[in-house]
Coordinates of C-alpha atoms and ligand atoms in Angstrom, one line a residue:
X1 CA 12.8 38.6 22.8
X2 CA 13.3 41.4 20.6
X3 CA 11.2 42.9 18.2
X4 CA 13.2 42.2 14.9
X5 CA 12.4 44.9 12.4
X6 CA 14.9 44.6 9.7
X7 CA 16.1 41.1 8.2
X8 CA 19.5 39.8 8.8
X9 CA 20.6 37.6 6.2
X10 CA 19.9 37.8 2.3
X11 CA 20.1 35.7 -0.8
X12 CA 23.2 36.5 -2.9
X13 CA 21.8 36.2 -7.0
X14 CA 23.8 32.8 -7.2
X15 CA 22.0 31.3 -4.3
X16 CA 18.2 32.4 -6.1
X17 CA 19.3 31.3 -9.3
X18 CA 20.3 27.6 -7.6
X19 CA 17.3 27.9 -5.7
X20 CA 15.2 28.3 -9.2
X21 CA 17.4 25.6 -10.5
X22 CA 17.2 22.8 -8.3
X23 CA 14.2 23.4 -6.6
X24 CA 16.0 24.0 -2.9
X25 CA 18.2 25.8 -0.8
X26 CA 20.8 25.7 2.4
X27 CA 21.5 28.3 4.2
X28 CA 23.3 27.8 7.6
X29 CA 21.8 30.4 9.8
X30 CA 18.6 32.3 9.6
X31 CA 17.8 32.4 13.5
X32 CA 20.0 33.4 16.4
X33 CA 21.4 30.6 18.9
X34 CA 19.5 32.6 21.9
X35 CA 16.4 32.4 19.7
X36 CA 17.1 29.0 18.4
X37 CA 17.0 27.8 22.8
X38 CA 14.3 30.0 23.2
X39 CA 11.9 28.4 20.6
X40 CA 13.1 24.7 21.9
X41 CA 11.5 25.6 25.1
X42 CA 8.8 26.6 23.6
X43 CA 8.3 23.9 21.3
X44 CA 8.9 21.3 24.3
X45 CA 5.8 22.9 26.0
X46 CA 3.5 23.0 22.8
X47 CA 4.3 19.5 22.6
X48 CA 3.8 18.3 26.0
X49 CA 1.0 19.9 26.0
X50 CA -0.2 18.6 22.5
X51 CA -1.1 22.1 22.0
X52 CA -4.5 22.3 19.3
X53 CA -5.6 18.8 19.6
X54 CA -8.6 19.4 20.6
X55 CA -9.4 21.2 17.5
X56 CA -7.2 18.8 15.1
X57 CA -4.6 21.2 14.8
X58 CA -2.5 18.6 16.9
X59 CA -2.2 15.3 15.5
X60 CA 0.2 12.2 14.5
X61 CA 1.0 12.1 10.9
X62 CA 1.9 8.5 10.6
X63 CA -0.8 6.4 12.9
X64 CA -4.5 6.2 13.3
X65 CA -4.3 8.9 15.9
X66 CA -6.9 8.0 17.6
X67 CA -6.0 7.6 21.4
X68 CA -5.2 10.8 22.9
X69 CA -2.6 8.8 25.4
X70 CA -0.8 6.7 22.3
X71 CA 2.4 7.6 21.8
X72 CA 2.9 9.1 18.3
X73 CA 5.7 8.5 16.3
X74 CA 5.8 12.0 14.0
X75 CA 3.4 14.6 16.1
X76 CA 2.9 18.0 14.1
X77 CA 1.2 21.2 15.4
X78 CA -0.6 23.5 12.6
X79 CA -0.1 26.9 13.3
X80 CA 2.0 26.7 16.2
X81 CA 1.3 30.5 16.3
X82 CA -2.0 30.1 17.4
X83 CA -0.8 28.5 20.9
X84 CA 2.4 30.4 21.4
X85 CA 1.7 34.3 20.3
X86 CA 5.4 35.0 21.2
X87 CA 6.3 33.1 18.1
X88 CA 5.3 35.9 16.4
X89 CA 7.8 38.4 17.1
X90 CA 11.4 36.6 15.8
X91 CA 13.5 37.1 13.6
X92 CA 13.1 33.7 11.8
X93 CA 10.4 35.0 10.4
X94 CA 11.5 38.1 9.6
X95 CA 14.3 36.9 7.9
X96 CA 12.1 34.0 6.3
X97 CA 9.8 36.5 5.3
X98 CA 12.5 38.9 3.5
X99 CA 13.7 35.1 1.4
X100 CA 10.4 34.9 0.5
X101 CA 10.2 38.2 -1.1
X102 CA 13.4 37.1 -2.7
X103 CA 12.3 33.9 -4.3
X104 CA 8.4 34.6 -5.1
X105 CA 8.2 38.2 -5.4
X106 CA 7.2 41.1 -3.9
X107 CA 3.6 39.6 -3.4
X108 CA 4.9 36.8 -1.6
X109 CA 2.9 35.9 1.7
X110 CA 2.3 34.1 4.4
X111 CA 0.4 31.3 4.5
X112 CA 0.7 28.8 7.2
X113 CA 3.3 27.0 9.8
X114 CA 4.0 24.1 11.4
X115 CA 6.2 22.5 14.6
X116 CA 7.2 19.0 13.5
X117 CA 8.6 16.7 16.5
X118 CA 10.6 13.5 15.6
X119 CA 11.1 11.8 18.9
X120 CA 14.1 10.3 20.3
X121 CA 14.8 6.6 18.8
X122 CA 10.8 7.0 18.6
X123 CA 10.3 9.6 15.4
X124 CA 9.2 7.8 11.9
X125 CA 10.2 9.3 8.4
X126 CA 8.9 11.7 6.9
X127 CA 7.4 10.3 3.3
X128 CA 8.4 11.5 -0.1
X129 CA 6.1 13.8 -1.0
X130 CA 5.4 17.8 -2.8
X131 CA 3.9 19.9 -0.8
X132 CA 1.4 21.1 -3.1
X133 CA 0.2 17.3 -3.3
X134 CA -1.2 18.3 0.2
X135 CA -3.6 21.3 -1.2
X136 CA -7.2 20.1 -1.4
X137 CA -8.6 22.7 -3.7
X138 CA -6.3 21.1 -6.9
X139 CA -8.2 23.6 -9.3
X140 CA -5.9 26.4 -8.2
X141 CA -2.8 27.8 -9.8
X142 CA -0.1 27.1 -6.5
X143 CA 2.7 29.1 -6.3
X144 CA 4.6 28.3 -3.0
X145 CA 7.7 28.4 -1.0
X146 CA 8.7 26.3 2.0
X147 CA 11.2 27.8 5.1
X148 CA 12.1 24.6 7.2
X149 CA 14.8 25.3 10.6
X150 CA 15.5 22.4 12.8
X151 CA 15.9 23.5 16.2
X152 CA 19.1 21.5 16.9
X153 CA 21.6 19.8 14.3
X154 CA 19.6 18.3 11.4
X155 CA 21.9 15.2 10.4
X156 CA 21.2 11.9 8.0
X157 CA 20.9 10.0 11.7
X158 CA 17.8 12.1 13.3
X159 CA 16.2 13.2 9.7
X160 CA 17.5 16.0 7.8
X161 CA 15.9 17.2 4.8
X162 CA 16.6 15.6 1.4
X163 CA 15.9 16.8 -1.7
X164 CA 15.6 15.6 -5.4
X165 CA 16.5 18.3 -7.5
X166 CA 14.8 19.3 -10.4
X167 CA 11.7 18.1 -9.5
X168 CA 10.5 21.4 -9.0
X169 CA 10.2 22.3 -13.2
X170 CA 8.0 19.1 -13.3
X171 CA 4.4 18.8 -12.5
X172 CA 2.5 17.2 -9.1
X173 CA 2.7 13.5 -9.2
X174 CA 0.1 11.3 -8.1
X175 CA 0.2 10.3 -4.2
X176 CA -1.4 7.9 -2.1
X177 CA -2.1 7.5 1.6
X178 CA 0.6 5.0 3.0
X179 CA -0.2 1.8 3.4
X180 CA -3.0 3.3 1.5
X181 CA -4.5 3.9 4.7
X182 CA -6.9 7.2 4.5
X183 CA -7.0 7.4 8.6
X184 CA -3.1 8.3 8.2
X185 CA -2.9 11.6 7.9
X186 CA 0.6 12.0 6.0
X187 CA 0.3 11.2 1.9
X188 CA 3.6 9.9 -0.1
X189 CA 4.3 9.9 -3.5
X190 CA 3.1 6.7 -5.6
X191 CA 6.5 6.7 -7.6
X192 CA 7.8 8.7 -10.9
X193 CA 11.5 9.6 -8.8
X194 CA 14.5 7.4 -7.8
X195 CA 15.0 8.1 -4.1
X196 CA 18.9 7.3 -5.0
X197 CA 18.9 10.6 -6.5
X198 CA 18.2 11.9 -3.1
X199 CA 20.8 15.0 -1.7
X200 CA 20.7 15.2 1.9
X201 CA 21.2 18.8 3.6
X202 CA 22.5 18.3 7.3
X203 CA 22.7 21.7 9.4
X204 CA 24.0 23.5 12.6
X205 CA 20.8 24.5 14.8
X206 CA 19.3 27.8 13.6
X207 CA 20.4 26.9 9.9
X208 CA 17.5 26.3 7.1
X209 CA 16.6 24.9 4.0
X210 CA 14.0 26.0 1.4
X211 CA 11.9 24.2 -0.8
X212 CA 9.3 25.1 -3.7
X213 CA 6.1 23.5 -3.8
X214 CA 6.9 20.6 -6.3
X215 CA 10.1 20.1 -4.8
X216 CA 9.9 16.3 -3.7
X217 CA 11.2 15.7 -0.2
X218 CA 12.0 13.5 2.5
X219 CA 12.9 13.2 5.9
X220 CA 14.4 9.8 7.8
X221 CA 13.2 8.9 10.9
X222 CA 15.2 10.0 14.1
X223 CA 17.7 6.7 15.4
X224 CA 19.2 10.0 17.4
X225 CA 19.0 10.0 21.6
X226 CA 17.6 13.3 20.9
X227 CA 14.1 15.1 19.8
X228 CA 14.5 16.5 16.1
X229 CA 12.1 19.7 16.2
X230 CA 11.6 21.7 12.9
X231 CA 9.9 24.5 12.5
X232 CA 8.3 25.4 9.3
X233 CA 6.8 28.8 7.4
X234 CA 4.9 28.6 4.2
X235 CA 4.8 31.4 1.9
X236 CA 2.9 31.8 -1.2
X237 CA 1.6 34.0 -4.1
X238 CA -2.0 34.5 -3.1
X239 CA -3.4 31.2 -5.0
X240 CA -5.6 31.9 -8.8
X241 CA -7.7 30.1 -9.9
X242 CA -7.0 27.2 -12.4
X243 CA -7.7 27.2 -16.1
X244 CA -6.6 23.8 -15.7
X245 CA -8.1 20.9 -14.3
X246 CA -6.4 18.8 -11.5
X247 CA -7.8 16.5 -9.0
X248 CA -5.8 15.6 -5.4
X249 CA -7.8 12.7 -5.1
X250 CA -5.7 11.0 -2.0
X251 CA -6.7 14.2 -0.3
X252 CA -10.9 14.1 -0.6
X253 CA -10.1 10.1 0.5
X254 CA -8.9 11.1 3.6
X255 CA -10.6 10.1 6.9
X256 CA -8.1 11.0 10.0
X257 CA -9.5 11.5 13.6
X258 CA -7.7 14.7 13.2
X259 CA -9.8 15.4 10.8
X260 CA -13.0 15.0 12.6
X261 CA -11.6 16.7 15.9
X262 CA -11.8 19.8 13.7
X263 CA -14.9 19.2 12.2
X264 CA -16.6 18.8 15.9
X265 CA -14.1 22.1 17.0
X266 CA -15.5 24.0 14.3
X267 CA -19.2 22.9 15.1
X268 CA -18.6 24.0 18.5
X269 CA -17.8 27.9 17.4
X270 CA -14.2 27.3 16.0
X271 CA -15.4 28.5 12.6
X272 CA -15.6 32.0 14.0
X273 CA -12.4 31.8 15.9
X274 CA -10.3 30.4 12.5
X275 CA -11.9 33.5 10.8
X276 CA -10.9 36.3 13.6
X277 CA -7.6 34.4 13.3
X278 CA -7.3 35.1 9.7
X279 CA -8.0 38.6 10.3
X280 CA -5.7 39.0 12.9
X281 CA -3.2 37.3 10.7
X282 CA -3.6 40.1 8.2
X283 CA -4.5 37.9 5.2
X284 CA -7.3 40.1 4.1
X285 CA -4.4 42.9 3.2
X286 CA -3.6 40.4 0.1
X287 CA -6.9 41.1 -2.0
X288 CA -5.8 38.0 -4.4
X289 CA -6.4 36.2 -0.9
X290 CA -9.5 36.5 -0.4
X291 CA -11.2 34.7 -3.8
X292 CA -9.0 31.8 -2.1
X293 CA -10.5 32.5 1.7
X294 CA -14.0 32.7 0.6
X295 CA -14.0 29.2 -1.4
X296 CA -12.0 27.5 1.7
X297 CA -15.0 29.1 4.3
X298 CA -17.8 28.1 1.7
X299 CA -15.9 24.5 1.7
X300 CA -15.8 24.4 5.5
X301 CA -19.3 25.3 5.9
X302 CA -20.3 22.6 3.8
X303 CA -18.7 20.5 6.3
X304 CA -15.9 19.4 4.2
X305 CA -12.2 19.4 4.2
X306 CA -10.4 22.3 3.8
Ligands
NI1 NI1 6.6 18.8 3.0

């Protein structure tokens, strides 16, 4: 693969100022198709492989998750990165990079990925939900942006993205474990939105939609014959701290075996290995970062979620 230097696409002004509007974006392309193949392979492997499971970077977001041989109905990888160093040379996230400039400033940076896998027949929605509903440090000013590129066609029949707009301009709604189930991993939102308002956004392989933090989203499960990968980058304004105070309860509730594979992993040494990744990741250049970093480390040392 190429070393991509320079980005390829751009927003136009009309497309930021939509994007500031309704809280999300289409674009059709933001990867080549010979990159587009290239990361389906590579996806197909992580998964087979279940790539990070052992240290609860690989889990099921929808069951108890607790037999390593159980077929799981929406497997995600955290930091696919981490397992696959040649994803870090494309130009997805080059050009995912250069958008995020665009939408959250200069001092936009990365902050974390994700491979999502909807199998065949098999794969379960994705709940309603914000992503900064997920953050488990609440007392923290969240500023965040959301690159999602399905690695085939996204359609309504193997679960596109939706989006309900405006939600971004409101605050974080309270969320709940489904089934109000803390071993399940995913959270949804307990209500406040009409999923009728709901506007779908289908598209080609290599295409991508954006989403802000607040934006609440949704994915259908997959009735396709085919797998329905995505493939994720967060971005964010290095996180301040809050004036305010907030509370993610649903998060601190939480009680996966995902969860406590990490917790063993990071007993084990992984502690040291998450910080040389974090080094290596370059997050330390972003001094705002590292206020954030040191809480999350003192957190993790406590034994706690992070
Ligand atoms: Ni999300």
């Amino acid at each position: 693969m190429p070393t991509p230097q320079t980005p390829t696409v751009a927003l136009t002004p009309e497309q930021i100022a939509e994007f500031h509007e309704r809280g999300f974006l289409s674009i059709p392309n933001i990867s080549p198709p010979e990159e587009v193949e290239l990361l389906r392979g590579i996806f197909d492997r992580l998964f087979a492989q279940k790539a990070g499971r052992a240290e609860g970077a690989q889990f099921d977001m929808v069951t108890h998750d607790d037999d390593d041989d159980a077929p799981q109905a929406l497997p995600a990888i955290i930091n696919p990165v981490n397992f696959a160093p040649e994803l870090r040379e494309t130009i997805f996230r080059t050009n995912a990079a250069a958008i995020a400039r665009q939408l959250l400033g200069p001092n936009a940076s990365a902050s974390f990925e994700q491979a999502i896998l909807k199998p065949p027949r098999y794969g379960a929605a994705t709940p309603w939900h914000q992503d900064e509903a997920t953050r488990v440090d609440a007392n923290f000013d969240y500023e965040q942006l959301s690159i999602w590129m399905p690695l085939q066609e996204a359609t309504l029949a193997n679960g596109c993205m939706q989006y309900i707009a405006g939600t971004n301009k409101g605050d974080v709604l309270p969320h709940r474990s489904p089934k109000s189930d803390p071993k399940i991993h995913a959270i949804e939102c307990a209500g406040g939105f009409d999923p009728a308002d709901a506007t779908p956004c289908p598209l080609p392989p290599g295409g991508a939609t954006m989403h802000h933090g607040r934006t609440l989203h949704y994915a259908g499960p997959n009735n396709s014959d085919t797998p329905r990968r995505a493939y994720i980058l967060a971005f964010e304004i290095p996180p301040k701290p809050s004036t305010r105070q907030r509370n993610f309860y649903w998060n601190h509730e939480k009680q996966t075996a995902g969860l406590e594979r990490k917790r063993q992993w990071r007993k084990r040494g992984g502690i040291l290995v998450e910080f040389g990744r974090k080094l290596r990741g370059g997050m330390w250049r972003h001094p705002d970062r590292v206020v954030f970093e040191a809480r999350r480390a003192i957190r993790a040392l406590l034994n706690r979620q992070t």
